[in-house]
PDB file of C-alpha atoms in Angstrom:
ATOM      1  CA  UNK G  17      88.286  74.439  97.167  1.00 44.00           C
ATOM      2  CA  UNK G  18      85.440  72.076  97.916  1.00 46.00           C
ATOM      3  CA  UNK G  19      82.928  74.571  96.535  1.00 47.00           C
ATOM      4  CA  UNK G  20      84.960  75.087  93.366  1.00 47.00           C
ATOM      5  CA  UNK G  21      85.304  71.372  92.821  1.00 45.00           C
ATOM      6  CA  UNK G  22      81.570  70.842  93.289  1.00 45.00           C
ATOM      7  CA  UNK G  23      80.820  73.590  90.763  1.00 46.00           C
ATOM      8  CA  UNK G  24      83.178  72.057  88.218  1.00 45.00           C
ATOM      9  CA  UNK G  25      81.600  68.636  88.634  1.00 41.00           C
ATOM     10  CA  UNK G  26      78.150  70.161  88.194  1.00 45.00           C
ATOM     11  CA  UNK G  27      79.247  71.836  84.970  1.00 48.00           C
ATOM     12  CA  UNK G  28      80.708  68.606  83.689  1.00 43.00           C
ATOM     13  CA  UNK G  29      77.450  66.814  84.515  1.00 43.00           C
ATOM     14  CA  UNK G  30      75.462  69.426  82.593  1.00 49.00           C
ATOM     15  CA  UNK G  31      77.766  69.089  79.591  1.00 50.00           C
ATOM     16  CA  UNK G  32      77.395  65.346  79.740  1.00 49.00           C
ATOM     17  CA  UNK G  33      73.603  65.537  79.757  1.00 52.00           C
ATOM     18  CA  UNK G  34      73.465  67.432  76.473  1.00 60.00           C
ATOM     19  CA  UNK G  35      70.432  69.463  75.484  1.00 69.00           C
ATOM     20  CA  UNK G  36      67.039  68.709  74.042  1.00 77.00           C
ATOM     21  CA  UNK G  37      67.163  69.418  70.313  1.00 78.00           C
ATOM     22  CA  UNK G  38      64.175  69.581  67.921  1.00 80.00           C
ATOM     23  CA  UNK G  39      65.453  66.306  66.500  1.00 77.00           C
ATOM     24  CA  UNK G  40      65.058  64.624  69.894  1.00 81.00           C
ATOM     25  CA  UNK G  41      61.616  66.159  70.448  1.00 84.00           C
ATOM     26  CA  UNK G  42      60.308  64.967  67.086  1.00 83.00           C
ATOM     27  CA  UNK G  43      61.647  61.460  67.594  1.00 80.00           C
ATOM     28  CA  UNK G  44      60.217  61.160  71.092  1.00 80.00           C
ATOM     29  CA  UNK G  45      56.801  62.581  70.148  1.00 84.00           C
ATOM     30  CA  UNK G  46      56.382  60.055  67.360  1.00 84.00           C
ATOM     31  CA  UNK G  47      57.576  57.190  69.529  1.00 79.00           C
ATOM     32  CA  UNK G  48      55.537  58.195  72.575  1.00 78.00           C
ATOM     33  CA  UNK G  49      52.357  58.134  70.476  1.00 83.00           C
ATOM     34  CA  UNK G  50      52.535  54.386  70.961  1.00 86.00           C
ATOM     35  CA  UNK G  51      51.329  55.048  74.494  1.00 90.00           C
ATOM     36  CA  UNK G  52      48.114  56.444  73.042  1.00 91.00           C
ATOM     37  CA  UNK G  53      47.607  53.135  71.251  1.00 89.00           C
ATOM     38  CA  UNK G  54      47.881  51.215  74.482  1.00 90.00           C
ATOM     39  CA  UNK G  55      45.664  53.571  76.439  1.00 93.00           C
ATOM     40  CA  UNK G  56      43.070  53.757  73.691  1.00 93.00           C
ATOM     41  CA  UNK G  57      42.647  49.995  73.598  1.00 88.00           C
ATOM     42  CA  UNK G  58      42.451  49.818  77.380  1.00 87.00           C
ATOM     43  CA  UNK G  59      39.625  52.337  77.424  1.00 90.00           C
ATOM     44  CA  UNK G  60      37.713  51.508  74.256  1.00 91.00           C
ATOM     45  CA  UNK G  61      36.760  47.887  74.958  1.00 87.00           C
ATOM     46  CA  UNK G  62      34.838  48.646  78.158  1.00 86.00           C
ATOM     47  CA  UNK G  63      32.675  51.274  76.521  1.00 88.00           C
ATOM     48  CA  UNK G  64      32.032  49.236  73.379  1.00 91.00           C
ATOM     49  CA  UNK G  65      30.927  46.129  75.290  1.00 87.00           C
ATOM     50  CA  UNK G  66      28.391  48.293  77.145  1.00 85.00           C
ATOM     51  CA  UNK G  67      26.679  49.376  73.912  1.00 88.00           C
ATOM     52  CA  UNK G  68      23.404  47.505  73.401  1.00 87.00           C
ATOM     53  CA  UNK G  69      23.675  47.519  69.614  1.00 89.00           C
ATOM     54  CA  UNK G  70      27.133  45.953  69.788  1.00 91.00           C
ATOM     55  CA  UNK G  71      25.992  43.244  72.212  1.00 88.00           C
ATOM     56  CA  UNK G  72      22.884  42.489  70.176  1.00 89.00           C
ATOM     57  CA  UNK G  73      24.947  41.901  67.035  1.00 89.00           C
ATOM     58  CA  UNK G  74      27.864  39.894  68.433  1.00 91.00           C
ATOM     59  CA  UNK G  75      26.782  38.644  71.868  1.00 87.00           C
ATOM     60  CA  UNK G  76      23.000  38.065  71.808  1.00 86.00           C
ATOM     61  CA  UNK G  77      23.045  35.952  74.984  1.00 83.00           C
ATOM     62  CA  UNK G  78      24.432  38.848  76.980  1.00 82.00           C
ATOM     63  CA  UNK G  79      21.957  41.220  75.351  1.00 81.00           C
ATOM     64  CA  UNK G  80      19.010  38.982  76.233  1.00 81.00           C
ATOM     65  CA  UNK G  81      20.080  39.005  79.893  1.00 77.00           C
ATOM     66  CA  UNK G  82      20.142  42.782  79.794  1.00 75.00           C
ATOM     67  CA  UNK G  83      16.640  42.842  78.291  1.00 75.00           C
ATOM     68  CA  UNK G  84      15.388  40.595  81.074  1.00 73.00           C
ATOM     69  CA  UNK G  85      16.794  42.974  83.640  1.00 67.00           C
ATOM     70  CA  UNK G  86      19.179  40.359  85.014  1.00 63.00           C
ATOM     71  CA  UNK G  87      22.223  42.098  86.429  1.00 61.00           C
ATOM     72  CA  UNK G  88      23.737  39.041  88.086  1.00 57.00           C
ATOM     73  CA  UNK G  89      26.546  37.678  85.869  1.00 61.00           C
ATOM     74  CA  UNK G  90      25.023  39.166  82.746  1.00 64.00           C
ATOM     75  CA  UNK G  91      28.500  39.414  81.214  1.00 67.00           C
ATOM     76  CA  UNK G  92      29.257  35.761  81.970  1.00 74.00           C
ATOM     77  CA  UNK G  93      29.920  34.787  78.364  1.00 79.00           C
ATOM     78  CA  UNK G  94      32.930  32.905  76.993  1.00 84.00           C
ATOM     79  CA  UNK G  95      33.031  34.712  73.653  1.00 87.00           C
ATOM     80  CA  UNK G  96      32.796  38.091  75.335  1.00 87.00           C
ATOM     81  CA  UNK G  97      35.599  37.107  77.680  1.00 87.00           C
ATOM     82  CA  UNK G  98      37.674  35.978  74.710  1.00 90.00           C
ATOM     83  CA  UNK G  99      37.045  39.282  72.969  1.00 90.00           C
ATOM     84  CA  UNK G 100      38.303  41.209  75.986  1.00 88.00           C
ATOM     85  CA  UNK G 101      41.225  39.022  77.021  1.00 90.00           C
ATOM     86  CA  UNK G 102      42.558  38.045  73.569  1.00 92.00           C
ATOM     87  CA  UNK G 103      44.355  41.377  73.316  1.00 92.00           C
ATOM     88  CA  UNK G 104      46.330  40.796  76.504  1.00 91.00           C
ATOM     89  CA  UNK G 105      47.172  37.170  75.734  1.00 93.00           C
ATOM     90  CA  UNK G 106      48.346  38.063  72.229  1.00 94.00           C
ATOM     91  CA  UNK G 107      50.370  40.972  73.611  1.00 93.00           C
ATOM     92  CA  UNK G 108      52.075  38.736  76.160  1.00 93.00           C
ATOM     93  CA  UNK G 109      53.097  36.186  73.538  1.00 94.00           C
ATOM     94  CA  UNK G 110      54.122  38.839  71.005  1.00 94.00           C
ATOM     95  CA  UNK G 111      56.440  40.492  73.506  1.00 91.00           C
ATOM     96  CA  UNK G 112      58.589  37.355  73.581  1.00 90.00           C
ATOM     97  CA  UNK G 113      59.184  37.628  69.836  1.00 92.00           C
ATOM     98  CA  UNK G 114      59.396  41.420  69.905  1.00 93.00           C
ATOM     99  CA  UNK G 115      62.513  41.322  72.077  1.00 90.00           C
ATOM    100  CA  UNK G 116      64.303  39.282  69.397  1.00 92.00           C
ATOM    101  CA  UNK G 117      63.205  41.659  66.629  1.00 92.00           C
ATOM    102  CA  UNK G 118      64.225  44.695  68.669  1.00 92.00           C
ATOM    103  CA  UNK G 119      67.651  43.274  69.410  1.00 90.00           C
ATOM    104  CA  UNK G 120      68.348  41.902  65.920  1.00 91.00           C
ATOM    105  CA  UNK G 121      66.743  44.439  63.598  1.00 92.00           C
ATOM    106  CA  UNK G 122      66.568  47.520  65.785  1.00 90.00           C
ATOM    107  CA  UNK G 123      64.091  49.459  67.878  1.00 91.00           C
ATOM    108  CA  UNK G 124      62.672  51.319  64.889  1.00 91.00           C
ATOM    109  CA  UNK G 125      61.888  48.085  63.027  1.00 93.00           C
ATOM    110  CA  UNK G 126      59.983  46.755  66.019  1.00 93.00           C
ATOM    111  CA  UNK G 127      57.913  49.949  66.209  1.00 93.00           C
ATOM    112  CA  UNK G 128      57.088  49.766  62.498  1.00 94.00           C
ATOM    113  CA  UNK G 129      55.954  46.150  62.803  1.00 94.00           C
ATOM    114  CA  UNK G 130      53.868  46.944  65.866  1.00 93.00           C
ATOM    115  CA  UNK G 131      52.240  49.982  64.286  1.00 93.00           C
ATOM    116  CA  UNK G 132      51.450  48.156  61.030  1.00 95.00           C
ATOM    117  CA  UNK G 133      49.901  45.146  62.806  1.00 95.00           C
ATOM    118  CA  UNK G 134      47.950  47.480  65.055  1.00 93.00           C
ATOM    119  CA  UNK G 135      46.650  49.299  61.974  1.00 94.00           C
ATOM    120  CA  UNK G 136      45.479  46.005  60.487  1.00 95.00           C
ATOM    121  CA  UNK G 137      43.773  45.084  63.752  1.00 94.00           C
ATOM    122  CA  UNK G 138      41.821  48.337  63.852  1.00 94.00           C
ATOM    123  CA  UNK G 139      40.623  47.733  60.281  1.00 93.00           C
ATOM    124  CA  UNK G 140      39.404  44.235  61.133  1.00 94.00           C
ATOM    125  CA  UNK G 141      37.678  45.501  64.257  1.00 92.00           C
ATOM    126  CA  UNK G 142      35.903  48.379  62.575  1.00 92.00           C
ATOM    127  CA  UNK G 143      34.779  46.253  59.614  1.00 92.00           C
ATOM    128  CA  UNK G 144      33.810  43.155  61.642  1.00 92.00           C
ATOM    129  CA  UNK G 145      30.720  41.277  60.461  1.00 91.00           C
ATOM    130  CA  UNK G 146      30.943  38.377  62.927  1.00 91.00           C
ATOM    131  CA  UNK G 147      32.438  37.693  66.316  1.00 91.00           C
ATOM    132  CA  UNK G 148      35.403  35.752  64.930  1.00 91.00           C
ATOM    133  CA  UNK G 149      36.474  38.654  62.764  1.00 92.00           C
ATOM    134  CA  UNK G 150      36.113  40.851  65.821  1.00 92.00           C
ATOM    135  CA  UNK G 151      38.351  38.588  67.901  1.00 93.00           C
ATOM    136  CA  UNK G 152      40.914  38.375  65.097  1.00 94.00           C
ATOM    137  CA  UNK G 153      41.117  42.145  65.138  1.00 94.00           C
ATOM    138  CA  UNK G 154      41.707  42.106  68.885  1.00 93.00           C
ATOM    139  CA  UNK G 155      44.469  39.530  68.496  1.00 95.00           C
ATOM    140  CA  UNK G 156      46.205  41.724  65.907  1.00 95.00           C
ATOM    141  CA  UNK G 157      45.870  44.697  68.240  1.00 94.00           C
ATOM    142  CA  UNK G 158      47.476  42.649  70.992  1.00 94.00           C
ATOM    143  CA  UNK G 159      50.404  41.698  68.760  1.00 95.00           C
ATOM    144  CA  UNK G 160      50.906  45.336  67.861  1.00 93.00           C
ATOM    145  CA  UNK G 161      50.867  46.347  71.514  1.00 92.00           C
ATOM    146  CA  UNK G 162      53.361  43.612  72.354  1.00 93.00           C
ATOM    147  CA  UNK G 163      55.851  45.026  69.869  1.00 94.00           C
ATOM    148  CA  UNK G 164      55.321  48.713  70.618  1.00 92.00           C
ATOM    149  CA  UNK G 165      55.286  48.398  74.403  1.00 91.00           C
ATOM    150  CA  UNK G 166      58.534  46.459  74.266  1.00 89.00           C
ATOM    151  CA  UNK G 167      60.438  48.758  71.915  1.00 91.00           C
ATOM    152  CA  UNK G 168      59.137  52.273  72.570  1.00 91.00           C
ATOM    153  CA  UNK G 169      60.290  52.680  76.214  1.00 90.00           C
ATOM    154  CA  UNK G 170      63.707  51.367  75.185  1.00 90.00           C
ATOM    155  CA  UNK G 171      63.812  53.736  72.204  1.00 90.00           C
ATOM    156  CA  UNK G 172      62.893  56.719  74.352  1.00 89.00           C
ATOM    157  CA  UNK G 173      65.532  55.852  76.956  1.00 87.00           C
ATOM    158  CA  UNK G 174      68.282  55.598  74.363  1.00 86.00           C
ATOM    159  CA  UNK G 175      67.303  58.746  72.453  1.00 86.00           C
ATOM    160  CA  UNK G 176      66.752  61.054  75.436  1.00 83.00           C
ATOM    161  CA  UNK G 177      69.591  63.030  77.036  1.00 82.00           C
ATOM    162  CA  UNK G 178      70.543  61.521  80.412  1.00 81.00           C
ATOM    163  CA  UNK G 179      69.352  64.575  82.356  1.00 83.00           C
ATOM    164  CA  UNK G 180      65.857  64.345  80.825  1.00 84.00           C
ATOM    165  CA  UNK G 181      65.512  60.599  80.395  1.00 84.00           C
ATOM    166  CA  UNK G 182      63.049  60.082  83.225  1.00 86.00           C
ATOM    167  CA  UNK G 183      60.828  62.967  82.122  1.00 85.00           C
ATOM    168  CA  UNK G 184      60.729  61.791  78.506  1.00 86.00           C
ATOM    169  CA  UNK G 185      59.897  58.244  79.553  1.00 86.00           C
ATOM    170  CA  UNK G 186      57.039  59.619  81.627  1.00 88.00           C
ATOM    171  CA  UNK G 187      55.620  61.116  78.434  1.00 88.00           C
ATOM    172  CA  UNK G 188      54.905  57.560  77.338  1.00 89.00           C
ATOM    173  CA  UNK G 189      52.973  56.957  80.571  1.00 89.00           C
ATOM    174  CA  UNK G 190      51.139  60.247  80.082  1.00 91.00           C
ATOM    175  CA  UNK G 191      50.144  59.183  76.568  1.00 91.00           C
ATOM    176  CA  UNK G 192      48.636  55.985  77.983  1.00 93.00           C
ATOM    177  CA  UNK G 193      46.417  58.045  80.278  1.00 92.00           C
ATOM    178  CA  UNK G 194      45.495  60.388  77.434  1.00 93.00           C
ATOM    179  CA  UNK G 195      44.582  57.400  75.298  1.00 93.00           C
ATOM    180  CA  UNK G 196      42.240  56.064  77.991  1.00 94.00           C
ATOM    181  CA  UNK G 197      40.607  59.485  78.354  1.00 95.00           C
ATOM    182  CA  UNK G 198      40.240  59.865  74.603  1.00 94.00           C
ATOM    183  CA  UNK G 199      38.659  56.420  74.274  1.00 94.00           C
ATOM    184  CA  UNK G 200      36.056  57.143  76.933  1.00 94.00           C
ATOM    185  CA  UNK G 201      35.166  60.493  75.397  1.00 95.00           C
ATOM    186  CA  UNK G 202      34.729  58.890  71.984  1.00 95.00           C
ATOM    187  CA  UNK G 203      32.588  56.090  73.412  1.00 93.00           C
ATOM    188  CA  UNK G 204      30.412  58.641  75.167  1.00 92.00           C
ATOM    189  CA  UNK G 205      29.752  60.530  71.935  1.00 92.00           C
ATOM    190  CA  UNK G 206      29.264  57.619  69.521  1.00 92.00           C
ATOM    191  CA  UNK G 207      26.657  56.016  71.789  1.00 89.00           C
ATOM    192  CA  UNK G 208      24.346  58.827  70.710  1.00 87.00           C
ATOM    193  CA  UNK G 209      24.358  57.743  67.061  1.00 88.00           C
ATOM    194  CA  UNK G 210      20.830  56.496  66.449  1.00 84.00           C
ATOM    195  CA  UNK G 211      21.798  54.282  63.496  1.00 85.00           C
ATOM    196  CA  UNK G 212      23.723  52.009  65.847  1.00 84.00           C
ATOM    197  CA  UNK G 213      27.086  51.922  64.106  1.00 89.00           C
ATOM    198  CA  UNK G 214      28.891  54.069  66.638  1.00 90.00           C
ATOM    199  CA  UNK G 215      30.916  51.071  67.858  1.00 92.00           C
ATOM    200  CA  UNK G 216      32.538  50.858  64.428  1.00 93.00           C
ATOM    201  CA  UNK G 217      33.851  54.392  64.863  1.00 94.00           C
ATOM    202  CA  UNK G 218      35.237  53.540  68.287  1.00 93.00           C
ATOM    203  CA  UNK G 219      37.126  50.511  67.012  1.00 93.00           C
ATOM    204  CA  UNK G 220      38.238  52.116  63.743  1.00 93.00           C
ATOM    205  CA  UNK G 221      39.662  55.312  65.222  1.00 93.00           C
ATOM    206  CA  UNK G 222      42.539  53.317  66.673  1.00 91.00           C
ATOM    207  CA  UNK G 223      43.922  53.472  63.124  1.00 92.00           C
ATOM    208  CA  UNK G 224      44.702  57.179  63.548  1.00 92.00           C
ATOM    209  CA  UNK G 225      47.481  56.908  66.168  1.00 90.00           C
ATOM    210  CA  UNK G 226      48.590  53.614  64.575  1.00 92.00           C
ATOM    211  CA  UNK G 227      49.100  55.338  61.219  1.00 93.00           C
ATOM    212  CA  UNK G 228      50.923  58.220  62.878  1.00 91.00           C
ATOM    213  CA  UNK G 229      53.291  55.843  64.641  1.00 91.00           C
ATOM    214  CA  UNK G 230      53.893  53.605  61.609  1.00 93.00           C
ATOM    215  CA  UNK G 231      54.546  56.408  59.121  1.00 92.00           C
ATOM    216  CA  UNK G 232      56.549  58.418  61.627  1.00 90.00           C
ATOM    217  CA  UNK G 233      58.704  55.440  62.617  1.00 90.00           C
ATOM    218  CA  UNK G 234      59.700  54.942  58.976  1.00 90.00           C
ATOM    219  CA  UNK G 235      61.448  58.309  59.050  1.00 88.00           C
ATOM    220  CA  UNK G 236      62.811  58.028  62.593  1.00 87.00           C
ATOM    221  CA  UNK G 237      66.509  57.315  63.055  1.00 87.00           C
ATOM    222  CA  UNK G 238      67.788  54.266  64.865  1.00 87.00           C
ATOM    223  CA  UNK G 239      69.295  54.850  68.299  1.00 86.00           C
ATOM    224  CA  UNK G 240      73.096  55.104  68.659  1.00 84.00           C
ATOM    225  CA  UNK G 241      73.112  52.155  71.052  1.00 84.00           C
ATOM    226  CA  UNK G 242      71.260  49.980  68.555  1.00 85.00           C
ATOM    227  CA  UNK G 243      73.642  50.946  65.751  1.00 86.00           C
ATOM    228  CA  UNK G 244      76.628  49.934  67.859  1.00 85.00           C
ATOM    229  CA  UNK G 245      74.936  46.743  69.040  1.00 84.00           C
ATOM    230  CA  UNK G 246      73.871  45.551  65.582  1.00 84.00           C
ATOM    231  CA  UNK G 247      76.441  47.038  63.183  1.00 82.00           C
ATOM    232  CA  UNK G 248      79.372  48.038  65.349  1.00 79.00           C
ATOM    233  CA  UNK G 249      79.607  51.228  63.273  1.00 75.00           C
ATOM    234  CA  UNK G 250      80.993  53.774  65.734  1.00 78.00           C
ATOM    235  CA  UNK G 251      81.248  56.550  63.148  1.00 80.00           C
ATOM    236  CA  UNK G 252      77.555  56.339  62.263  1.00 80.00           C
ATOM    237  CA  UNK G 253      76.642  56.292  65.946  1.00 79.00           C
ATOM    238  CA  UNK G 254      78.886  59.303  66.543  1.00 79.00           C
ATOM    239  CA  UNK G 255      77.241  61.334  63.772  1.00 81.00           C
ATOM    240  CA  UNK G 256      73.773  60.509  65.068  1.00 79.00           C
ATOM    241  CA  UNK G 257      74.736  61.384  68.629  1.00 80.00           C
ATOM    242  CA  UNK G 258      75.974  64.776  67.461  1.00 77.00           C
ATOM    243  CA  UNK G 259      72.615  65.432  65.804  1.00 76.00           C
ATOM    244  CA  UNK G 260      70.754  64.349  68.920  1.00 75.00           C
ATOM    245  CA  UNK G 261      72.803  66.377  71.391  1.00 72.00           C
ATOM    246  CA  UNK G 262      73.416  69.372  69.123  1.00 68.00           C
ATOM    247  CA  UNK G 263      77.226  69.335  69.534  1.00 63.00           C
ATOM    248  CA  UNK G 264      80.198  67.012  69.778  1.00 59.00           C
ATOM    249  CA  UNK G 265      79.389  66.280  73.387  1.00 50.00           C
ATOM    250  CA  UNK G 266      81.011  63.119  74.775  1.00 54.00           C
ATOM    251  CA  UNK G 267      81.371  61.497  71.339  1.00 56.00           C
ATOM    252  CA  UNK G 268      84.989  60.611  72.091  1.00 57.00           C
ATOM    253  CA  UNK G 269      83.921  58.898  75.316  1.00 56.00           C
ATOM    254  CA  UNK G 270      81.220  57.026  73.394  1.00 54.00           C
ATOM    255  CA  UNK G 271      83.842  55.508  71.104  1.00 53.00           C
ATOM    256  CA  UNK G 272      86.061  54.488  74.015  1.00 57.00           C
ATOM    257  CA  UNK G 273      83.204  53.064  76.086  1.00 53.00           C
ATOM    258  CA  UNK G 274      81.774  51.144  73.145  1.00 53.00           C
ATOM    259  CA  UNK G 275      85.177  49.772  72.285  1.00 52.00           C
ATOM    260  CA  UNK G 276      85.734  48.588  75.851  1.00 48.00           C
ATOM    261  CA  UNK G 277      82.303  46.951  76.036  1.00 51.00           C
ATOM    262  CA  UNK G 278      82.801  45.121  72.746  1.00 50.00           C
ATOM    263  CA  UNK G 279      86.390  44.071  73.441  1.00 46.00           C
ATOM    264  CA  UNK G 280      86.851  40.411  74.350  1.00 45.00           C
ATOM    265  CA  UNK G 281      90.452  39.550  75.261  1.00 43.00           C
ATOM    266  CA  UNK G 282      91.537  35.940  75.466  1.00 41.00           C
ATOM    267  CA  UNK G 283      91.874  36.150  79.239  1.00 41.00           C
ATOM    268  CA  UNK G 284      88.432  37.510  80.005  1.00 41.00           C
ATOM    269  CA  UNK G 285      88.348  38.713  83.600  1.00 40.00           C
ATOM    270  CA  UNK G 286      87.489  41.832  85.516  1.00 36.00           C
ATOM    271  CA  UNK G 287      91.027  43.181  85.509  1.00 39.00           C
ATOM    272  CA  UNK G 288      91.129  42.953  81.709  1.00 41.00           C
ATOM    273  CA  UNK G 289      87.957  45.012  81.312  1.00 38.00           C
ATOM    274  CA  UNK G 290      89.230  47.632  83.739  1.00 39.00           C
ATOM    275  CA  UNK G 291      92.337  48.147  81.626  1.00 44.00           C
ATOM    276  CA  UNK G 292      94.879  46.690  84.060  1.00 43.00           C
ATOM    277  CA  UNK G 293      95.857  44.019  81.541  1.00 43.00           C
ATOM    278  CA  UNK G 294      98.697  45.350  79.389  1.00 46.00           C
ATOM    279  CA  UNK G 295      97.539  43.405  76.334  1.00 46.00           C
ATOM    280  CA  UNK G 296      94.201  45.189  76.478  1.00 42.00           C
ATOM    281  CA  UNK G 297      95.694  48.629  77.038  1.00 45.00           C
ATOM    282  CA  UNK G 298      97.976  48.319  74.030  1.00 47.00           C
ATOM    283  CA  UNK G 299      95.367  46.835  71.681  1.00 48.00           C
ATOM    284  CA  UNK G 300      95.572  48.634  68.316  1.00 50.00           C
ATOM    285  CA  UNK G 301      91.825  49.133  67.912  1.00 47.00           C
ATOM    286  CA  UNK G 302      91.508  50.491  71.449  1.00 44.00           C
ATOM    287  CA  UNK G 303      94.377  52.955  70.914  1.00 48.00           C
ATOM    288  CA  UNK G 304      93.025  54.169  67.579  1.00 49.00           C
ATOM    289  CA  UNK G 305      89.545  54.945  68.945  1.00 48.00           C
ATOM    290  CA  UNK G 306      90.709  56.375  72.263  1.00 48.00           C
ATOM    291  CA  UNK G 307      93.363  58.777  71.093  1.00 48.00           C
ATOM    292  CA  UNK G 308      96.354  56.481  71.488  1.00 48.00           C
ATOM    293  CA  UNK G 309      96.165  56.310  75.283  1.00 47.00           C
TER     294      UNK G 309
END
């Protein structure tokens, strides 16, 4: 009996987890590309600031120390420090606003904003003619990262089936590592350009994953949890969940659970939420969404 019961529970757990559909794969691939953005910016700045042509144009004091053969504190320059750290400071501040956008307008909207701002930052960086334009580009990149890093992990968690949620979230981490590797490979190759404009390629190529994320996010669906949170439209969330899971898996439980979480009886206590309050159990909206039980 114990073995039979364990088998039944395992089967129920598998049914609850759903399956990975092409719709889920496409959504997660587009969203996880935001990890490449983060990793690319982490890796690209170190290689660019080591290019002599780049330092000669924007940070001549640092370049002169290199020419003199002075290795001690040769990168001790306030503008160079601002160029490097402005991305992280802007990202930290942007994250505070990104949480509001993600909660109010949805995860997809936050990804679109982040991708678009990141795209603008890569344009400013690649076309920079002075150090202030260069720093402005870094600030825009930081704002984009603040939005994408806040919304993408949440989007992936809500779109992925429960059984595969950890693996799909790790794809985002993998993309960060791939972005760092890609940035270093690009820096290694563009250093060989004799004309000295290789740094522009390094900074501009960030527009490629940014464009992919921005355009892809326009066509991505919102998550069922976000639809319920913002609109309270259980039918729309149910239809989307069916497309994500490939069948009518647990849609009835979604309606009941969402209704319970959104219900606020006058006497708000733990017993009410658990259904021991008779007023809650006989609420008309609760009965209609949960099969009249």
